[in-house]
CSV table of C-alpha atoms and ligand atoms in Angstrom, one decimal:
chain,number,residue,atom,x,y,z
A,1,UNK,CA,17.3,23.4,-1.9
A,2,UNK,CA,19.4,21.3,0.9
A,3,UNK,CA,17.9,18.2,2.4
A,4,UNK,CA,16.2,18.8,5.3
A,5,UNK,CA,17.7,17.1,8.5
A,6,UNK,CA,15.2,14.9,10.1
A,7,UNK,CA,17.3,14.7,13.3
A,8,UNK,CA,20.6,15.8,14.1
A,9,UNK,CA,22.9,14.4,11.6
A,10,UNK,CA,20.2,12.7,9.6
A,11,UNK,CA,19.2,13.9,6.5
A,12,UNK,CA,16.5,13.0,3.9
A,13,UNK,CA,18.5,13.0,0.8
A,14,UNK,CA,15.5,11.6,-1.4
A,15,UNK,CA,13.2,13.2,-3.7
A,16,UNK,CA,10.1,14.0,-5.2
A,17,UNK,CA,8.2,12.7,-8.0
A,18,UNK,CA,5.1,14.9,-8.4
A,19,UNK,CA,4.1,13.4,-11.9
A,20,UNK,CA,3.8,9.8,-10.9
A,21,UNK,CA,0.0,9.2,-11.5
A,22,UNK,CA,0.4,5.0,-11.8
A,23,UNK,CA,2.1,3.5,-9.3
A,24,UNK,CA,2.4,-0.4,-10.9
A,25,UNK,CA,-1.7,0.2,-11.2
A,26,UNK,CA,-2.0,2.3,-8.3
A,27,UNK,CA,-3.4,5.3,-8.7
A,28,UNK,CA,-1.4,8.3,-7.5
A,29,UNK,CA,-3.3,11.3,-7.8
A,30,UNK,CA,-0.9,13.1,-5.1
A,31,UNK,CA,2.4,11.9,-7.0
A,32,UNK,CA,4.8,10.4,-4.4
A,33,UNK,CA,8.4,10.7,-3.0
A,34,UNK,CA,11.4,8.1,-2.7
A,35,UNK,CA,12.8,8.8,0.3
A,36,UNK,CA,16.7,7.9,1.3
A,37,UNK,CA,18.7,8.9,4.1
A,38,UNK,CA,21.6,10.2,4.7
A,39,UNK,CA,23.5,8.8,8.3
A,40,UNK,CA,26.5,11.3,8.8
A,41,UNK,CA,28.6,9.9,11.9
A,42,UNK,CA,31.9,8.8,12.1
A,43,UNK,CA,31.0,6.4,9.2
A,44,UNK,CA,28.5,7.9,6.5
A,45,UNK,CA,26.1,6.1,5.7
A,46,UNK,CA,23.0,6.0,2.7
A,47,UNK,CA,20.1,4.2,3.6
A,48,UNK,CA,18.1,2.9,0.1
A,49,UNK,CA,18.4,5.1,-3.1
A,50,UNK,CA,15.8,6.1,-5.6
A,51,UNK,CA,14.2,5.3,-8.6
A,52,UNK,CA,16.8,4.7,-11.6
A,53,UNK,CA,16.0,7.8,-13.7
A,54,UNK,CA,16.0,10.4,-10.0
A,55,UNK,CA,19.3,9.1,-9.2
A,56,UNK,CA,21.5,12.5,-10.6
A,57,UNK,CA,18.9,14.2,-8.2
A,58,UNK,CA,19.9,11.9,-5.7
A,59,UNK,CA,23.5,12.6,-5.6
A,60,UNK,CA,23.0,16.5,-5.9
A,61,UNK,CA,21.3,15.8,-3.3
A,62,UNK,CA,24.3,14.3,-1.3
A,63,UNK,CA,26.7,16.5,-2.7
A,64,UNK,CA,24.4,19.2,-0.7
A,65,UNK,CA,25.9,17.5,2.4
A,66,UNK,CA,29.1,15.8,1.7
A,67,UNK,CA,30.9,14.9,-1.7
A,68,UNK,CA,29.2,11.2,-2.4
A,69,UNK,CA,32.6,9.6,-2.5
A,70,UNK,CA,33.0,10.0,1.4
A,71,UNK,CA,30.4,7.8,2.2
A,72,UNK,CA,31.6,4.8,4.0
A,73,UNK,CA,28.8,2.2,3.1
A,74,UNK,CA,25.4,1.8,1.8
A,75,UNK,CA,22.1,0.1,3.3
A,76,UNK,CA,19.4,-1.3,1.5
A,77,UNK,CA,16.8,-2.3,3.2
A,78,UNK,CA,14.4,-3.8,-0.2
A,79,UNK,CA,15.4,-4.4,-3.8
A,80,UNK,CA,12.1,-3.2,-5.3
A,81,UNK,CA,13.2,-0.6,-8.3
A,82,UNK,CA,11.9,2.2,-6.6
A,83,UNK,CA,13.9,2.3,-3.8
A,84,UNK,CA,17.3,0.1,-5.5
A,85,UNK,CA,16.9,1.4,-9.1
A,86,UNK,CA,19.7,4.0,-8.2
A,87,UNK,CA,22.0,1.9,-6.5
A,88,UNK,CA,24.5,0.5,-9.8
A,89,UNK,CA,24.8,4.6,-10.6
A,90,UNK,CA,25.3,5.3,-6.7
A,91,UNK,CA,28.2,2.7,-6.1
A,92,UNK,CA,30.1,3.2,-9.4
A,93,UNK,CA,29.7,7.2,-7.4
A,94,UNK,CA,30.7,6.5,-4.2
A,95,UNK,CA,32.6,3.9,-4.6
A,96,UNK,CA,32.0,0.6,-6.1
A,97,UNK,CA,33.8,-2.1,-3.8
A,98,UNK,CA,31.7,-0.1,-0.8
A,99,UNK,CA,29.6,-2.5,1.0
A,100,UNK,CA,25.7,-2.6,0.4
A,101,UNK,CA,24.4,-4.1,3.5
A,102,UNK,CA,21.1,-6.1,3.1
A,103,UNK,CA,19.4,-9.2,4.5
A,104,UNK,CA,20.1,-12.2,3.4
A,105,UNK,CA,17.3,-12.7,1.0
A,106,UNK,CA,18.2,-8.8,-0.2
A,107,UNK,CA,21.6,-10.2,-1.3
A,108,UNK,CA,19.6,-13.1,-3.5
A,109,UNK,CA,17.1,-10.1,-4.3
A,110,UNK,CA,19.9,-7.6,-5.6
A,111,UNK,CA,22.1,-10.1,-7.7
A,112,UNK,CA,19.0,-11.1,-9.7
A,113,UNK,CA,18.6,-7.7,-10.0
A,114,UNK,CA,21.7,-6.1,-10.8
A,115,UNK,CA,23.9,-9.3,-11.1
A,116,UNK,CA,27.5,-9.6,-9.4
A,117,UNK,CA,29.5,-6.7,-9.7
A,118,UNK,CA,28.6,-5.5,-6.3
A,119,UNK,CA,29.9,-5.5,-2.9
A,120,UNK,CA,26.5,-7.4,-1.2
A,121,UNK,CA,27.0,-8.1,2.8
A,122,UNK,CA,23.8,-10.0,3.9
A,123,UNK,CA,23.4,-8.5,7.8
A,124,UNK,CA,21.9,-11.0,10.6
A,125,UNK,CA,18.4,-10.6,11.5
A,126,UNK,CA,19.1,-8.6,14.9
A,127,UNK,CA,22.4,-8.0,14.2
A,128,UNK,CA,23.9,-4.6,15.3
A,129,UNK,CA,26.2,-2.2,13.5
A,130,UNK,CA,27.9,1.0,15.2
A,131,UNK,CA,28.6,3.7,12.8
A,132,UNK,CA,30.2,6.0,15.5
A,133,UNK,CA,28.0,7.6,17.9
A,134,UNK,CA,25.7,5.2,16.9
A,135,UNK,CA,24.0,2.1,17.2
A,136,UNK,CA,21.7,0.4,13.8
A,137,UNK,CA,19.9,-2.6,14.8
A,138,UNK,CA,18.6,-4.7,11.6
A,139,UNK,CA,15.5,-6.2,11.5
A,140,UNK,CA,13.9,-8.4,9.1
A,141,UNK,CA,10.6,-8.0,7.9
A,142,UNK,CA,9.7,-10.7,5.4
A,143,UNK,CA,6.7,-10.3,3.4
A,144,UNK,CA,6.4,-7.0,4.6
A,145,UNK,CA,6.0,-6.8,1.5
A,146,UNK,CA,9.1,-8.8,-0.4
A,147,UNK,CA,11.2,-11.6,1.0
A,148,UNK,CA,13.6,-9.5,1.1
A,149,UNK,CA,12.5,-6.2,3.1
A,150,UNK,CA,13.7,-5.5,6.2
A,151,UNK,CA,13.9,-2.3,8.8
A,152,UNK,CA,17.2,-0.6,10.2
A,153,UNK,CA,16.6,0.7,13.8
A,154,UNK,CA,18.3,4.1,14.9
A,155,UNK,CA,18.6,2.4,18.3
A,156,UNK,CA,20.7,6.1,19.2
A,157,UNK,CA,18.0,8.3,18.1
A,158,UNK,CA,14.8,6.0,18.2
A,159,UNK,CA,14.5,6.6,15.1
A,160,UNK,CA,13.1,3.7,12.5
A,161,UNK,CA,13.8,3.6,9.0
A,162,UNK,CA,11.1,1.2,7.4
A,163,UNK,CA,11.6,0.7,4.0
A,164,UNK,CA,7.6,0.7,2.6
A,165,UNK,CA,5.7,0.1,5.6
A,166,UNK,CA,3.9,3.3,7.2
A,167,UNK,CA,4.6,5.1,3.8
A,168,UNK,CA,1.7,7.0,1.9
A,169,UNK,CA,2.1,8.1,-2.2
A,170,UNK,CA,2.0,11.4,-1.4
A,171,UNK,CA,4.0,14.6,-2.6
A,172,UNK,CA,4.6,17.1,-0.5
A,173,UNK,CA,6.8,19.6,1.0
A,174,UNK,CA,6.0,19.0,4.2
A,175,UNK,CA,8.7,16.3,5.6
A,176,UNK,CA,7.2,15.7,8.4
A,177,UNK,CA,3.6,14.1,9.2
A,178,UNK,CA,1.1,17.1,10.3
A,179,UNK,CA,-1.1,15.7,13.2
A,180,UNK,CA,-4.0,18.0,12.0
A,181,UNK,CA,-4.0,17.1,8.5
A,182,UNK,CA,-7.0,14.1,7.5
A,183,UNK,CA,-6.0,13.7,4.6
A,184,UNK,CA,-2.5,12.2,5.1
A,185,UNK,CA,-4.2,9.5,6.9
A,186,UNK,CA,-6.9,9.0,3.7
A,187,UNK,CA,-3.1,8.2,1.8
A,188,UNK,CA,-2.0,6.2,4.5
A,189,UNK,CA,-5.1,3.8,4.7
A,190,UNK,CA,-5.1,3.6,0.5
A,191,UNK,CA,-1.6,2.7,0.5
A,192,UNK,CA,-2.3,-0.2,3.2
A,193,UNK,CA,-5.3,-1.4,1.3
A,194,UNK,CA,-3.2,-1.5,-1.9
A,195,UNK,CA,-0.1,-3.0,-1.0
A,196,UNK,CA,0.1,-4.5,2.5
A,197,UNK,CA,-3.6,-5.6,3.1
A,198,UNK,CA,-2.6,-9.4,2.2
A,199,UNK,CA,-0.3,-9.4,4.5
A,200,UNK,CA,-2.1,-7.9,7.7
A,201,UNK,CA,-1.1,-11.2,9.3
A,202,UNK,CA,2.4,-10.5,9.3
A,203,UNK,CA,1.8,-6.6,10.0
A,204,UNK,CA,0.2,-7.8,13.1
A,205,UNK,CA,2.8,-10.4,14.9
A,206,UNK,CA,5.7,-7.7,13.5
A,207,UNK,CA,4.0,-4.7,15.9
A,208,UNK,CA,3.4,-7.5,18.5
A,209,UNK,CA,7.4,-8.5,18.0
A,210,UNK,CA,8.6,-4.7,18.4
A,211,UNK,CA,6.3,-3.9,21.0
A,212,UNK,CA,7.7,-6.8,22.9
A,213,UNK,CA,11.3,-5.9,22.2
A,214,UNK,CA,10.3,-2.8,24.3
A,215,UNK,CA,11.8,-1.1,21.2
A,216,UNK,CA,11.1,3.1,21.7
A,217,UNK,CA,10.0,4.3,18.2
A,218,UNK,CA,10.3,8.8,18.5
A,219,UNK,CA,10.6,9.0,14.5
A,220,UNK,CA,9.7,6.7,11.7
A,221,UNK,CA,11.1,7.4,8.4
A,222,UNK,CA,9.8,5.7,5.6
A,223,UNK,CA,10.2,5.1,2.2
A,224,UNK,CA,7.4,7.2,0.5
A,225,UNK,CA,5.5,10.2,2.2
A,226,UNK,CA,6.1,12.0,5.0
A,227,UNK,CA,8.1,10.8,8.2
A,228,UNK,CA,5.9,10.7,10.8
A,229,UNK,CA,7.8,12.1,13.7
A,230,UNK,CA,5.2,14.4,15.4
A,231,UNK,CA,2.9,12.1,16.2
A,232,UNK,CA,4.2,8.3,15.4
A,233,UNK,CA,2.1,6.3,16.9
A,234,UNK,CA,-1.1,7.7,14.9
A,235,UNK,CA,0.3,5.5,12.1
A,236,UNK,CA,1.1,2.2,14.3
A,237,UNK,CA,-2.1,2.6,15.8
A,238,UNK,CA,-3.8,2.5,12.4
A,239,UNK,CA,-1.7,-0.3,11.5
A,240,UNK,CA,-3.4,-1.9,14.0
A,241,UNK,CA,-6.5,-1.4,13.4
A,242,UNK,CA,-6.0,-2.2,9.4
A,243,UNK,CA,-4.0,-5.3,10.4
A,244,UNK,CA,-7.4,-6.6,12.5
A,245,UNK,CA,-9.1,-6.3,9.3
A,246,UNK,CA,-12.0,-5.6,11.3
A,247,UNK,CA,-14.9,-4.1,8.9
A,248,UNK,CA,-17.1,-1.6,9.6
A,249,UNK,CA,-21.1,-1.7,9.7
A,250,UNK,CA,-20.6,-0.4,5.7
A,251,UNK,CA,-21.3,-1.9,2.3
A,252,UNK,CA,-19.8,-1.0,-1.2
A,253,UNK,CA,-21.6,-1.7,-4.6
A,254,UNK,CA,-18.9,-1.8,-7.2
A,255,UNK,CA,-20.1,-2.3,-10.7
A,256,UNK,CA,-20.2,-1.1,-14.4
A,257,UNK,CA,-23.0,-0.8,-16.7
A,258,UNK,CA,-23.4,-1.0,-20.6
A,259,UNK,CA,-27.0,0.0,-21.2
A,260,UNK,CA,-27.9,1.7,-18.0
A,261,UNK,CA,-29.5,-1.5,-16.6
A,262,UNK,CA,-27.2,-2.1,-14.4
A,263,UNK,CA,-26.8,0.6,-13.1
A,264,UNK,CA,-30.5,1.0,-12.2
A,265,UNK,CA,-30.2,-2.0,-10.9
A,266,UNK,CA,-26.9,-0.9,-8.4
A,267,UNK,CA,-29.2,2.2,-7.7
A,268,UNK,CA,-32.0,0.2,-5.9
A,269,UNK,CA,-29.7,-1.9,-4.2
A,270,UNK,CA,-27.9,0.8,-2.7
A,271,UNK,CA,-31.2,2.5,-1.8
A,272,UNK,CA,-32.2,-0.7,-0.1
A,273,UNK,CA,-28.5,-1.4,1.7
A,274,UNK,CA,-28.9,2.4,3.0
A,275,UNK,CA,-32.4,1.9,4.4
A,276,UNK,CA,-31.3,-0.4,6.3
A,277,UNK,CA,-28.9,2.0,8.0
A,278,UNK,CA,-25.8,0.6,6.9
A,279,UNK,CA,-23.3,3.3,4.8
A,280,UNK,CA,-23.4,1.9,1.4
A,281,UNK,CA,-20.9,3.3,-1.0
A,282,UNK,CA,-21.8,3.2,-4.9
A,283,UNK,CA,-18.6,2.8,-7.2
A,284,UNK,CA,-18.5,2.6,-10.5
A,285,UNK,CA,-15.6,1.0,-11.9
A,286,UNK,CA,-15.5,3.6,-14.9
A,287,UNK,CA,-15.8,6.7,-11.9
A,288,UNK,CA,-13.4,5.0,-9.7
A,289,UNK,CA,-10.2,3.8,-9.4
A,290,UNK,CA,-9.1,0.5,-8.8
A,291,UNK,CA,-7.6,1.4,-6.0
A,292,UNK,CA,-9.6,3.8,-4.6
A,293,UNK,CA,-12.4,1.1,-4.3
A,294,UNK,CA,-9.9,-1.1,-3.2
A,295,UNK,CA,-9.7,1.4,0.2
A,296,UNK,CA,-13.5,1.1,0.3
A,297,UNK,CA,-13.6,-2.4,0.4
A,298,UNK,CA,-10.9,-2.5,3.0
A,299,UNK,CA,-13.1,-2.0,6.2
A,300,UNK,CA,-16.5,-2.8,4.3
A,301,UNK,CA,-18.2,-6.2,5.5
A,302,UNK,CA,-20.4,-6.4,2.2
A,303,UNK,CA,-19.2,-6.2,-1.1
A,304,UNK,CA,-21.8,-6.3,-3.4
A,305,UNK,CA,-20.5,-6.7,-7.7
A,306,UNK,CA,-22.5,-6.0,-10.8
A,307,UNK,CA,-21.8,-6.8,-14.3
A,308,UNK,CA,-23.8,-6.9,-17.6
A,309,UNK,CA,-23.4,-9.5,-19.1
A,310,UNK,CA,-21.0,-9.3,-22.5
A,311,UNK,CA,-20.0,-12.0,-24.8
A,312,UNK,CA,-20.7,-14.6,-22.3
A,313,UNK,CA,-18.8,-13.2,-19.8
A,314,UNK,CA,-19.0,-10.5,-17.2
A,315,UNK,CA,-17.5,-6.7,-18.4
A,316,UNK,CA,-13.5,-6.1,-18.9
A,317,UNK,CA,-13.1,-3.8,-16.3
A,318,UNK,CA,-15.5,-6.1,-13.7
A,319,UNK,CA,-12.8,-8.6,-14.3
A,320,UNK,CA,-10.0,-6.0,-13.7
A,321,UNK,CA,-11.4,-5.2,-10.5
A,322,UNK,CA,-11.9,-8.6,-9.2
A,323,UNK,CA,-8.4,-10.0,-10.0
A,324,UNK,CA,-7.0,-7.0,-8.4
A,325,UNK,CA,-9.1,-7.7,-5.3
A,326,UNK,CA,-8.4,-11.1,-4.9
A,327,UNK,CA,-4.8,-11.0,-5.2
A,328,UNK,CA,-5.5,-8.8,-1.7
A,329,UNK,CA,-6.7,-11.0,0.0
A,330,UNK,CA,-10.1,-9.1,1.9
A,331,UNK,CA,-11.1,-11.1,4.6
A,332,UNK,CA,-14.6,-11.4,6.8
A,333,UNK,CA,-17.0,-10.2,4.6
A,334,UNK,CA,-20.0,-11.1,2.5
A,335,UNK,CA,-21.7,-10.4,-0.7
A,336,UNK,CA,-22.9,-11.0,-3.8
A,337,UNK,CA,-23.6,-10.0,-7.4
A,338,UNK,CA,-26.2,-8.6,-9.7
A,339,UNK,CA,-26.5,-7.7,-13.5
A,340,UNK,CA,-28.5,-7.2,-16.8
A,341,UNK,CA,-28.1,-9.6,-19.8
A,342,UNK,CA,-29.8,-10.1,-23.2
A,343,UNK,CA,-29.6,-14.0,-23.5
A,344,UNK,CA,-27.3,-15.8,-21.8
A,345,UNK,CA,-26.6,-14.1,-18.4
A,346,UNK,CA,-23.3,-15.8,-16.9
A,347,UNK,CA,-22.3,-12.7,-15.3
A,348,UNK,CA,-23.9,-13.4,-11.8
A,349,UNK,CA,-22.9,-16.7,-11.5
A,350,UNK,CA,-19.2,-15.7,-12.7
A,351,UNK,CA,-19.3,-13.4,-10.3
A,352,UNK,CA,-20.4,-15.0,-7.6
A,353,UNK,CA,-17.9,-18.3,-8.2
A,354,UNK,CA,-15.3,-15.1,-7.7
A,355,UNK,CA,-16.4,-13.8,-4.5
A,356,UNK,CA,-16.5,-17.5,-3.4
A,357,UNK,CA,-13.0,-18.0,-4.0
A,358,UNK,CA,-12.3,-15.1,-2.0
A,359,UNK,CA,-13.7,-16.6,1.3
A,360,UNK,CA,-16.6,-14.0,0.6
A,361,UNK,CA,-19.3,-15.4,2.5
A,362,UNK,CA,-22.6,-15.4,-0.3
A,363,UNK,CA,-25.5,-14.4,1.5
A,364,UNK,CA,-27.8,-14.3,-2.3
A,365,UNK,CA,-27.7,-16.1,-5.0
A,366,UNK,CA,-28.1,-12.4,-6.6
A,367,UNK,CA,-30.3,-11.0,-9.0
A,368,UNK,CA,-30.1,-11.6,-12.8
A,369,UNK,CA,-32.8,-9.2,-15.0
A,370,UNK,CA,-32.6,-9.4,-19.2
A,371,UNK,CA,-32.3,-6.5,-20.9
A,372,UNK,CA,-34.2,-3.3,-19.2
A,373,UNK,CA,-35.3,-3.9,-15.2
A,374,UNK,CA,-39.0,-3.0,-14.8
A,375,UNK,CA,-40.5,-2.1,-11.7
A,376,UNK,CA,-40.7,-5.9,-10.2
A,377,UNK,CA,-37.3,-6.4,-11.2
A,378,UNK,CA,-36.0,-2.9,-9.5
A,379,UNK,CA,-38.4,-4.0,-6.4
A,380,UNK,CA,-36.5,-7.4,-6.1
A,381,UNK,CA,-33.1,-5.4,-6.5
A,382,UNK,CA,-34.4,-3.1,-3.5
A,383,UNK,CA,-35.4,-6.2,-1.3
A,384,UNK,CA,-31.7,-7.8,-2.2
A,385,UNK,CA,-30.2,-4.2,-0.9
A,386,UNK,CA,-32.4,-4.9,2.6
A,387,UNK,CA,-31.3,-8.2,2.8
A,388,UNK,CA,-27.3,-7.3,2.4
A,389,UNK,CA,-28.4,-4.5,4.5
A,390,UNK,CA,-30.1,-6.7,7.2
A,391,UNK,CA,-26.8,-9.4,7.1
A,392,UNK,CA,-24.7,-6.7,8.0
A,393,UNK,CA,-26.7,-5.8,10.5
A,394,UNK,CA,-27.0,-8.8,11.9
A,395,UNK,CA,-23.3,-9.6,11.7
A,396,UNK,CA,-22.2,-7.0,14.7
A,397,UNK,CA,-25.1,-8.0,17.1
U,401,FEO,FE1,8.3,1.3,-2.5
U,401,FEO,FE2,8.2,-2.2,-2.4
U,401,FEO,O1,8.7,-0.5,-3.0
């Protein structure tokens, strides 16, 4: 099939990786796509490549459009393997004294990656390039999400190319973003919560930088998913929002259970949390994804953990789940933590020293039952579940 253009003269040369179901520990139920673009003008120009092992499919690709050895010049706008894996194979292609524009921290970036036998040319932050009938504008985006990332602005066509940000893991045949389709967004929120939710700082001041640069943005082309060029600014809106880290009047219990204690335990708590009239979300960590809860706990305001307690300690995948959360950084929230134990117990107080860490506000020191809850100990788990319930009420009055 040729690449489809997404403008006049602009092609999306990338491809599609429909088998990918972990993403660096991400799930990716909907596969994904590495996107890269071919710029044809009076210099030709490829913007990112693929993943090493899709980098044949790449230059078929290409060759689709133009023989690969008449492009003038490659851009690179991150060095993370999914989007640079390709580009040793590419430039011993097209040429391998070509220059691969980056930023400057891209240069450091690629060399560690791929050492010094290419052609690196570290671009000015706001620097412009003409490439015939057109102008590219580079812009730095630090952190957003390595040093080294950066956009290149289509200043000609309005057209953004953003590296990962405003990308979903999604597979599709559809190039372009389809304003009635729900579930796109559903990708486009997991893959914020997931990779760019500990930075929603920087997210913020860069849309406050390109709105004041009075920068017009028609088409956005990312790195992964769809290009969102029927309705772009559904996805800087969200960004927004996301970036605000603003939660909702919501509450997730995220837990895992040995002996079915816990879990009777998570029931009453929820049942509590939901009289309350707060929407509680039950997720256990052996039904759900890490990432999936990860995109619950984005806009909740309580997050509520349960563990049994097992060899002193709270479960494997409790653990799992609360390293990967904290490396995310969720901010404005409150909780705390629950669980069955035989004779010990730490779990609760593990957990709780976790949540603390996080800047998650404790509002209970949580409840602790050994062995099998009985009805007391289930009524004291459904009066925890009102108060989590009553502090989130409380917190949007
Ligand atoms: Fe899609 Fe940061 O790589």
């Amino acid at each position: 099939m040729r690449p489809k253009e997404v403008v006049k003269g602009i092609y999306n040369v990338g491809v599609i990786d429909w088998n990918i179901r972990d993403f660096h520990g991400y799930s990716t139920e909907k596969g994904t796509t590495y996107n890269a673009y071919l710029v044809m003008d009076e210099k030709i120009v490829l913007i990112d490549t693929v993943k090493a092992p899709f980098t044949k499919k790449l230059l078929e690709n290409i060759s689709k459009i133009v023989d690969p050895k008449q492009i003038d010049f490659l851009i690179s706008n991150h060095a993370e393997a999914d989007h640079s894996g390709g580009l040793p194979e590419v430039m011993k292609e097209i040429g391998i004294d070509k220059p691969v524009y980056c930023s400057k921290l891209g240069e450091k970036n690629l060399r560690r990656h791929f050492g010094e036998g290419l052609n690196y040319q570290p671009v000015e932050n706001k620097s412009e390039m003409t490439t015939g009938k057109r102008k590219l504008l580079f812009l730095e985006t630090r952190m957003l999400h390595w040093p080294d990332s950066m956009f290149t602005y289509d200043v000609t066509d309005k057209l953004l190319f953003s590296s990962d940000a405003f990308g979903q893991h999604y597979a599709s045949q559809e190039m372009f973003d389809d304003p009635a389709d729900t579930s796109l967004m559903d990708h486009a929120k997991k893959y914020y919560a997931n990779i760019l939710l500990l930075y929603s700082d920087k997210v913020r001041k860069l849309i406050e930088a390109v709105r004041g640069m009075g920068i017009p943005i028609d088409t956005i082309c990312p790195d992964h998913g769809v290009i969102w060029k029927n309705n772009p600014s559904r996805i800087i809106d969200a960004y927004t929002t996301w970036s605000e880290r603003r939660p909702l009047k919501k509450a997730v219990v995220i837990y895992d259970t040995m002996w079915n204690s816990t879990v009777q335990m998570a029931d009453k708590i929820v049942a509590g949390i939901a009289d309350e009239g707060v929407d509680v979300r039950p997720l256990h960590l052996r039904s759900f994804h890490r990432s999936d809860i990860m995109t619950e706990v984005m806009d909740a305001k309580a997050v509520v953990v349960g563990s049994p307690t097992l060899n002193n300690t709270i479960y494997p995948t409790v653990a799992d789940f609360l390293t990967y959360m904290k490396g995310l950084r969720p901010a404005n929230k409150i909780g705390t933590s629950f669980g069955s134990y035989g004779w010990s117990g730490e779990a609760v107080k593990i957990i709780n020293s976790a949540l603390e860490e996080m800047g998650i506000d404790l509002v209970d020191p949580g409840v602790k039952v050994q062995y099998v809850p009985d009805k007391d100990n289930l009524d004291e788990c459904y009066a925890l579940g009102k108060k989590i319930g009553q502090a989130v009420n409380a917190s949007f009055e």
